PDB file of C-alpha atoms in Angstrom:
ATOM      1  CA  UNK A   1       0.000   0.000   0.000  1.00  0.00           C
ATOM      2  CA  UNK A   2       1.387   3.399  -0.993  1.00  0.00           C
ATOM      3  CA  UNK A   3       1.453   6.431   1.285  1.00  0.00           C
ATOM      4  CA  UNK A   4      -1.401   8.061  -0.613  1.00  0.00           C
ATOM      5  CA  UNK A   5      -3.526   4.919  -0.437  1.00  0.00           C
ATOM      6  CA  UNK A   6      -2.891   4.742   3.299  1.00  0.00           C
ATOM      7  CA  UNK A   7      -3.920   8.380   3.701  1.00  0.00           C
ATOM      8  CA  UNK A   8      -7.027   7.759   1.628  1.00  0.00           C
ATOM      9  CA  UNK A   9      -8.139   4.791   3.712  1.00  0.00           C
ATOM     10  CA  UNK A  10      -7.279   6.642   6.915  1.00  0.00           C
ATOM     11  CA  UNK A  11      -9.292   9.687   5.900  1.00  0.00           C
ATOM     12  CA  UNK A  12     -12.294   7.582   4.902  1.00  0.00           C
ATOM     13  CA  UNK A  13     -12.181   5.501   8.098  1.00  0.00           C
ATOM     14  CA  UNK A  14     -11.779   8.451  10.444  1.00  0.00           C
ATOM     15  CA  UNK A  15     -14.463  10.550   8.800  1.00  0.00           C
ATOM     16  CA  UNK A  16     -16.768   7.515   8.712  1.00  0.00           C
ATOM     17  CA  UNK A  17     -16.219   7.161  12.463  1.00  0.00           C
ATOM     18  CA  UNK A  18     -17.226  10.780  13.023  1.00  0.00           C
ATOM     19  CA  UNK A  19     -20.386  10.191  10.995  1.00  0.00           C
ATOM     20  CA  UNK A  20     -21.238   7.101  13.016  1.00  0.00           C
ATOM     21  CA  UNK A  21     -20.578   8.966  16.278  1.00  0.00           C
ATOM     22  CA  UNK A  22     -23.005  11.655  15.131  1.00  0.00           C
ATOM     23  CA  UNK A  23     -25.557   8.895  14.524  1.00  0.00           C
ATOM     24  CA  UNK A  24     -24.980   7.604  18.061  1.00  0.00           C
ATOM     25  CA  UNK A  25     -25.579  11.061  19.506  1.00  0.00           C
ATOM     26  CA  UNK A  26     -28.893  11.172  17.634  1.00  0.00           C
ATOM     27  CA  UNK A  27     -29.743   7.604  18.742  1.00  0.00           C
ATOM     28  CA  UNK A  28     -30.334   6.391  15.196  1.00  0.00           C
ATOM     29  CA  UNK A  29     -30.749   2.773  14.083  1.00  0.00           C
ATOM     30  CA  UNK A  30     -28.077   0.747  12.286  1.00  0.00           C
ATOM     31  CA  UNK A  31     -29.181   2.044   8.874  1.00  0.00           C
ATOM     32  CA  UNK A  32     -28.709   5.588  10.125  1.00  0.00           C
ATOM     33  CA  UNK A  33     -25.225   4.663  11.305  1.00  0.00           C
ATOM     34  CA  UNK A  34     -24.349   3.164   7.926  1.00  0.00           C
ATOM     35  CA  UNK A  35     -25.721   6.110   5.986  1.00  0.00           C
ATOM     36  CA  UNK A  36     -23.999   8.818   8.033  1.00  0.00           C
ATOM     37  CA  UNK A  37     -20.724   6.896   8.104  1.00  0.00           C
ATOM     38  CA  UNK A  38     -20.714   6.441   4.325  1.00  0.00           C
ATOM     39  CA  UNK A  39     -21.861   9.982   3.533  1.00  0.00           C
ATOM     40  CA  UNK A  40     -19.175  11.460   5.763  1.00  0.00           C
ATOM     41  CA  UNK A  41     -16.434   9.010   4.827  1.00  0.00           C
ATOM     42  CA  UNK A  42     -16.691   9.319   1.057  1.00  0.00           C
ATOM     43  CA  UNK A  43     -18.388  12.723   0.713  1.00  0.00           C
ATOM     44  CA  UNK A  44     -15.288  14.881   0.478  1.00  0.00           C
ATOM     45  CA  UNK A  45     -13.443  12.539  -1.868  1.00  0.00           C
ATOM     46  CA  UNK A  46     -16.485  12.225  -4.123  1.00  0.00           C
ATOM     47  CA  UNK A  47     -16.791  16.008  -4.400  1.00  0.00           C
ATOM     48  CA  UNK A  48     -13.077  16.253  -5.216  1.00  0.00           C
ATOM     49  CA  UNK A  49     -13.167  13.610  -7.960  1.00  0.00           C
ATOM     50  CA  UNK A  50     -16.264  15.100  -9.579  1.00  0.00           C
ATOM     51  CA  UNK A  51     -14.632  18.539  -9.706  1.00  0.00           C
ATOM     52  CA  UNK A  52     -11.413  17.105 -11.149  1.00  0.00           C
ATOM     53  CA  UNK A  53     -13.357  15.077 -13.709  1.00  0.00           C
ATOM     54  CA  UNK A  54     -11.698  11.790 -12.735  1.00  0.00           C
ATOM     55  CA  UNK A  55     -13.340   8.439 -11.857  1.00  0.00           C
ATOM     56  CA  UNK A  56     -14.884   8.571  -8.389  1.00  0.00           C
ATOM     57  CA  UNK A  57     -12.566   6.640  -6.086  1.00  0.00           C
ATOM     58  CA  UNK A  58     -15.117   4.421  -4.342  1.00  0.00           C
ATOM     59  CA  UNK A  59     -16.715   3.449  -7.653  1.00  0.00           C
ATOM     60  CA  UNK A  60     -13.331   2.287  -8.918  1.00  0.00           C
ATOM     61  CA  UNK A  61     -12.548   0.553  -5.617  1.00  0.00           C
ATOM     62  CA  UNK A  62     -15.639  -0.413  -3.550  1.00  0.00           C
ATOM     63  CA  UNK A  63     -13.371  -1.395  -0.649  1.00  0.00           C
ATOM     64  CA  UNK A  64     -13.828   2.155   0.612  1.00  0.00           C
ATOM     65  CA  UNK A  65     -17.535   1.454   1.103  1.00  0.00           C
ATOM     66  CA  UNK A  66     -16.682  -1.689   3.057  1.00  0.00           C
ATOM     67  CA  UNK A  67     -14.416   0.414   5.281  1.00  0.00           C
ATOM     68  CA  UNK A  68     -17.348   2.727   6.017  1.00  0.00           C
ATOM     69  CA  UNK A  69     -19.636  -0.215   6.764  1.00  0.00           C
ATOM     70  CA  UNK A  70     -17.083  -1.824   9.081  1.00  0.00           C
ATOM     71  CA  UNK A  71     -16.452   1.388  10.981  1.00  0.00           C
ATOM     72  CA  UNK A  72     -20.195   2.039  11.337  1.00  0.00           C
ATOM     73  CA  UNK A  73     -20.772  -1.436  12.783  1.00  0.00           C
ATOM     74  CA  UNK A  74     -17.890  -1.070  15.252  1.00  0.00           C
ATOM     75  CA  UNK A  75     -19.122   2.320  16.449  1.00  0.00           C
ATOM     76  CA  UNK A  76     -22.698   0.997  16.710  1.00  0.00           C
ATOM     77  CA  UNK A  77     -21.473  -1.684  19.129  1.00  0.00           C
ATOM     78  CA  UNK A  78     -18.979   0.393  21.112  1.00  0.00           C
ATOM     79  CA  UNK A  79     -20.249   3.985  21.062  1.00  0.00           C
ATOM     80  CA  UNK A  80     -22.064   3.625  24.396  1.00  0.00           C
ATOM     81  CA  UNK A  81     -18.702   3.095  26.116  1.00  0.00           C
ATOM     82  CA  UNK A  82     -17.523   6.575  25.133  1.00  0.00           C
ATOM     83  CA  UNK A  83     -18.707   9.199  27.607  1.00  0.00           C
ATOM     84  CA  UNK A  84     -17.801  12.349  25.681  1.00  0.00           C
ATOM     85  CA  UNK A  85     -18.678  11.370  22.129  1.00  0.00           C
ATOM     86  CA  UNK A  86     -18.744  14.908  20.785  1.00  0.00           C
ATOM     87  CA  UNK A  87     -15.237  15.621  22.048  1.00  0.00           C
ATOM     88  CA  UNK A  88     -13.974  12.412  20.439  1.00  0.00           C
ATOM     89  CA  UNK A  89     -15.811  13.344  17.244  1.00  0.00           C
ATOM     90  CA  UNK A  90     -13.949  16.652  17.100  1.00  0.00           C
ATOM     91  CA  UNK A  91     -10.519  15.052  17.592  1.00  0.00           C
ATOM     92  CA  UNK A  92     -11.220  12.322  15.057  1.00  0.00           C
ATOM     93  CA  UNK A  93     -12.400  15.025  12.694  1.00  0.00           C
ATOM     94  CA  UNK A  94      -9.067  16.795  13.213  1.00  0.00           C
ATOM     95  CA  UNK A  95      -7.269  13.586  12.221  1.00  0.00           C
ATOM     96  CA  UNK A  96      -9.496  13.216   9.166  1.00  0.00           C
ATOM     97  CA  UNK A  97      -8.869  16.805   8.107  1.00  0.00           C
ATOM     98  CA  UNK A  98      -5.106  16.246   8.425  1.00  0.00           C
ATOM     99  CA  UNK A  99      -5.111  13.097   6.289  1.00  0.00           C
ATOM    100  CA  UNK A 100      -7.634  14.229   3.723  1.00  0.00           C
ATOM    101  CA  UNK A 101      -6.218  17.702   3.049  1.00  0.00           C
ATOM    102  CA  UNK A 102      -2.984  15.996   1.991  1.00  0.00           C
ATOM    103  CA  UNK A 103      -4.747  13.330  -0.042  1.00  0.00           C
ATOM    104  CA  UNK A 104      -6.946  15.884  -1.772  1.00  0.00           C
ATOM    105  CA  UNK A 105      -3.982  18.111  -2.563  1.00  0.00           C
ATOM    106  CA  UNK A 106      -2.016  15.143  -3.920  1.00  0.00           C
ATOM    107  CA  UNK A 107      -4.842  14.144  -6.246  1.00  0.00           C
ATOM    108  CA  UNK A 108      -5.411  17.701  -7.396  1.00  0.00           C
ATOM    109  CA  UNK A 109      -1.723  18.206  -8.147  1.00  0.00           C
ATOM    110  CA  UNK A 110      -1.435  14.862  -9.941  1.00  0.00           C
ATOM    111  CA  UNK A 111      -4.481  15.620 -12.098  1.00  0.00           C
ATOM    112  CA  UNK A 112      -3.625  19.205 -13.057  1.00  0.00           C
ATOM    113  CA  UNK A 113      -0.041  20.021 -12.062  1.00  0.00           C
ATOM    114  CA  UNK A 114      -1.345  23.275 -10.557  1.00  0.00           C
ATOM    115  CA  UNK A 115      -0.393  24.155  -6.969  1.00  0.00           C
ATOM    116  CA  UNK A 116      -3.442  26.420  -6.731  1.00  0.00           C
ATOM    117  CA  UNK A 117      -5.799  23.611  -7.741  1.00  0.00           C
ATOM    118  CA  UNK A 118      -3.981  21.220  -5.402  1.00  0.00           C
ATOM    119  CA  UNK A 119      -4.501  23.467  -2.381  1.00  0.00           C
ATOM    120  CA  UNK A 120      -8.138  24.063  -3.314  1.00  0.00           C
ATOM    121  CA  UNK A 121      -8.954  20.365  -3.739  1.00  0.00           C
ATOM    122  CA  UNK A 122      -7.136  19.641  -0.486  1.00  0.00           C
ATOM    123  CA  UNK A 123      -9.363  22.068   1.396  1.00  0.00           C
ATOM    124  CA  UNK A 124     -12.546  20.820  -0.279  1.00  0.00           C
ATOM    125  CA  UNK A 125     -11.706  17.168   0.319  1.00  0.00           C
ATOM    126  CA  UNK A 126     -10.961  17.764   3.985  1.00  0.00           C
ATOM    127  CA  UNK A 127     -14.003  19.889   4.769  1.00  0.00           C
ATOM    128  CA  UNK A 128     -16.893  18.672   2.632  1.00  0.00           C
ATOM    129  CA  UNK A 129     -17.458  15.369   4.467  1.00  0.00           C
ATOM    130  CA  UNK A 130     -17.747  17.143   7.813  1.00  0.00           C
ATOM    131  CA  UNK A 131     -20.163  19.662   6.348  1.00  0.00           C
ATOM    132  CA  UNK A 132     -22.382  16.847   5.024  1.00  0.00           C
ATOM    133  CA  UNK A 133     -22.236  15.046   8.389  1.00  0.00           C
ATOM    134  CA  UNK A 134     -23.302  18.074  10.406  1.00  0.00           C
ATOM    135  CA  UNK A 135     -26.039  18.964   7.929  1.00  0.00           C
ATOM    136  CA  UNK A 136     -27.551  15.464   7.925  1.00  0.00           C
ATOM    137  CA  UNK A 137     -27.214  14.998  11.692  1.00  0.00           C
ATOM    138  CA  UNK A 138     -28.549  18.488  12.429  1.00  0.00           C
ATOM    139  CA  UNK A 139     -25.425  19.219  14.462  1.00  0.00           C
ATOM    140  CA  UNK A 140     -23.797  22.665  14.799  1.00  0.00           C
ATOM    141  CA  UNK A 141     -21.702  22.977  11.653  1.00  0.00           C
ATOM    142  CA  UNK A 142     -17.934  22.795  12.085  1.00  0.00           C
ATOM    143  CA  UNK A 143     -17.796  25.855   9.832  1.00  0.00           C
ATOM    144  CA  UNK A 144     -19.738  27.870  12.406  1.00  0.00           C
ATOM    145  CA  UNK A 145     -17.582  26.917  15.387  1.00  0.00           C
ATOM    146  CA  UNK A 146     -15.452  29.825  16.641  1.00  0.00           C
ATOM    147  CA  UNK A 147     -12.094  28.052  16.474  1.00  0.00           C
ATOM    148  CA  UNK A 148     -10.240  27.660  13.169  1.00  0.00           C
ATOM    149  CA  UNK A 149     -11.195  24.732  10.931  1.00  0.00           C
ATOM    150  CA  UNK A 150     -10.881  25.487   7.223  1.00  0.00           C
ATOM    151  CA  UNK A 151      -7.611  27.254   7.997  1.00  0.00           C
ATOM    152  CA  UNK A 152      -6.124  23.977   9.230  1.00  0.00           C
ATOM    153  CA  UNK A 153      -6.962  22.239   5.956  1.00  0.00           C
ATOM    154  CA  UNK A 154      -5.644  25.213   3.994  1.00  0.00           C
ATOM    155  CA  UNK A 155      -2.327  25.240   5.859  1.00  0.00           C
ATOM    156  CA  UNK A 156      -1.930  21.469   5.594  1.00  0.00           C
ATOM    157  CA  UNK A 157      -2.681  21.411   1.866  1.00  0.00           C
ATOM    158  CA  UNK A 158      -0.406  24.389   1.240  1.00  0.00           C
ATOM    159  CA  UNK A 159       2.435  22.840   3.267  1.00  0.00           C
ATOM    160  CA  UNK A 160       2.159  19.549   1.368  1.00  0.00           C
ATOM    161  CA  UNK A 161       1.963  21.287  -2.001  1.00  0.00           C
ATOM    162  CA  UNK A 162       4.881  23.573  -1.222  1.00  0.00           C
ATOM    163  CA  UNK A 163       7.040  20.660  -0.103  1.00  0.00           C
ATOM    164  CA  UNK A 164       6.068  18.680  -3.213  1.00  0.00           C
ATOM    165  CA  UNK A 165       6.886  21.550  -5.562  1.00  0.00           C
ATOM    166  CA  UNK A 166      10.218  21.962  -3.750  1.00  0.00           C
ATOM    167  CA  UNK A 167      11.040  18.350  -4.601  1.00  0.00           C
ATOM    168  CA  UNK A 168      10.566  16.710  -1.200  1.00  0.00           C
ATOM    169  CA  UNK A 169       9.892  12.937  -1.192  1.00  0.00           C
ATOM    170  CA  UNK A 170       6.218  12.027  -0.983  1.00  0.00           C
ATOM    171  CA  UNK A 171       6.404  10.699   2.564  1.00  0.00           C
ATOM    172  CA  UNK A 172       8.192  13.837   3.755  1.00  0.00           C
ATOM    173  CA  UNK A 173       5.700  16.159   2.059  1.00  0.00           C
ATOM    174  CA  UNK A 174       2.811  14.105   3.459  1.00  0.00           C
ATOM    175  CA  UNK A 175       4.230  14.232   6.983  1.00  0.00           C
ATOM    176  CA  UNK A 176       4.740  17.985   6.738  1.00  0.00           C
ATOM    177  CA  UNK A 177       1.209  18.582   5.460  1.00  0.00           C
ATOM    178  CA  UNK A 178      -0.494  16.311   7.978  1.00  0.00           C
ATOM    179  CA  UNK A 179       1.573  17.640  10.856  1.00  0.00           C
ATOM    180  CA  UNK A 180       0.853  21.258   9.994  1.00  0.00           C
ATOM    181  CA  UNK A 181      -2.892  20.662   9.668  1.00  0.00           C
ATOM    182  CA  UNK A 182      -3.153  18.665  12.887  1.00  0.00           C
ATOM    183  CA  UNK A 183      -1.133  21.169  14.900  1.00  0.00           C
ATOM    184  CA  UNK A 184      -3.365  24.024  13.768  1.00  0.00           C
ATOM    185  CA  UNK A 185      -6.650  22.162  14.272  1.00  0.00           C
ATOM    186  CA  UNK A 186      -5.483  20.500  17.478  1.00  0.00           C
ATOM    187  CA  UNK A 187      -4.326  23.838  18.832  1.00  0.00           C
ATOM    188  CA  UNK A 188      -7.708  25.316  17.975  1.00  0.00           C
ATOM    189  CA  UNK A 189      -9.469  22.548  19.915  1.00  0.00           C
ATOM    190  CA  UNK A 190      -7.077  22.658  22.851  1.00  0.00           C
ATOM    191  CA  UNK A 191      -6.446  26.377  23.175  1.00  0.00           C
ATOM    192  CA  UNK A 192      -9.386  27.894  21.306  1.00  0.00           C
ATOM    193  CA  UNK A 193      -7.333  29.486  18.527  1.00  0.00           C
ATOM    194  CA  UNK A 194      -9.522  31.701  16.394  1.00  0.00           C
ATOM    195  CA  UNK A 195      -9.442  34.678  14.080  1.00  0.00           C
ATOM    196  CA  UNK A 196     -10.981  38.014  15.088  1.00  0.00           C
ATOM    197  CA  UNK A 197     -14.663  37.959  14.201  1.00  0.00           C
ATOM    198  CA  UNK A 198     -16.495  40.578  12.199  1.00  0.00           C
ATOM    199  CA  UNK A 199     -18.059  43.251  14.394  1.00  0.00           C
ATOM    200  CA  UNK A 200     -20.890  45.157  12.723  1.00  0.00           C
ATOM    201  CA  UNK A 201     -20.792  48.939  12.852  1.00  0.00           C
ATOM    202  CA  UNK A 202     -23.589  51.433  12.247  1.00  0.00           C
ATOM    203  CA  UNK A 203     -23.895  52.377   8.608  1.00  0.00           C
ATOM    204  CA  UNK A 204     -23.305  55.906   7.380  1.00  0.00           C
ATOM    205  CA  UNK A 205     -26.208  58.284   7.542  1.00  0.00           C
ATOM    206  CA  UNK A 206     -27.707  58.972   4.078  1.00  0.00           C
ATOM    207  CA  UNK A 207     -26.996  62.684   4.479  1.00  0.00           C
ATOM    208  CA  UNK A 208     -23.287  61.921   4.936  1.00  0.00           C
ATOM    209  CA  UNK A 209     -23.181  59.953   1.692  1.00  0.00           C
ATOM    210  CA  UNK A 210     -24.622  62.747  -0.469  1.00  0.00           C
TER     211      UNK A 210
END
């Protein structure tokens, strides 16, 4: 198994676990677990492949669906043993973002040779599955949480792409990208890192505009 294949399976498995944990929080049945695990696990990669115009990865290799099914069944049996499921969901999501931003960037760069496209597909791959999960589970969206999220995927994808363009070996570039993304997202979860938020101000009076 290559490094990229390992990252792909890791991203699918971890995101599938977050989808199944969301199902456990909503006390869904086994079909709900399977659906949320699959939608979250393969959602980001599907979006990426459609945009790039390449064969969708789980259609080419249905093993990814079996990974989602296996993870959903394991979480269905063991989720009740985890007291703080939402906290675990967030940390698993951070792992998924780290793996998938690199995988998405690698596929984007391989398909187009463009660093800009690589970074963009890295961000989309890492974030879209979580967005689908929160939307389907009616959870607060990760995009609306105060601490940084998309930024972690952006930094990870950019670090991987920059290292790749500089000629670093694949495993080195992957380690750099994953490490950068996880440090940023993990720091956000642990220390509450965030950007300054927009603060609305009163608009100008019409008489001042004339």
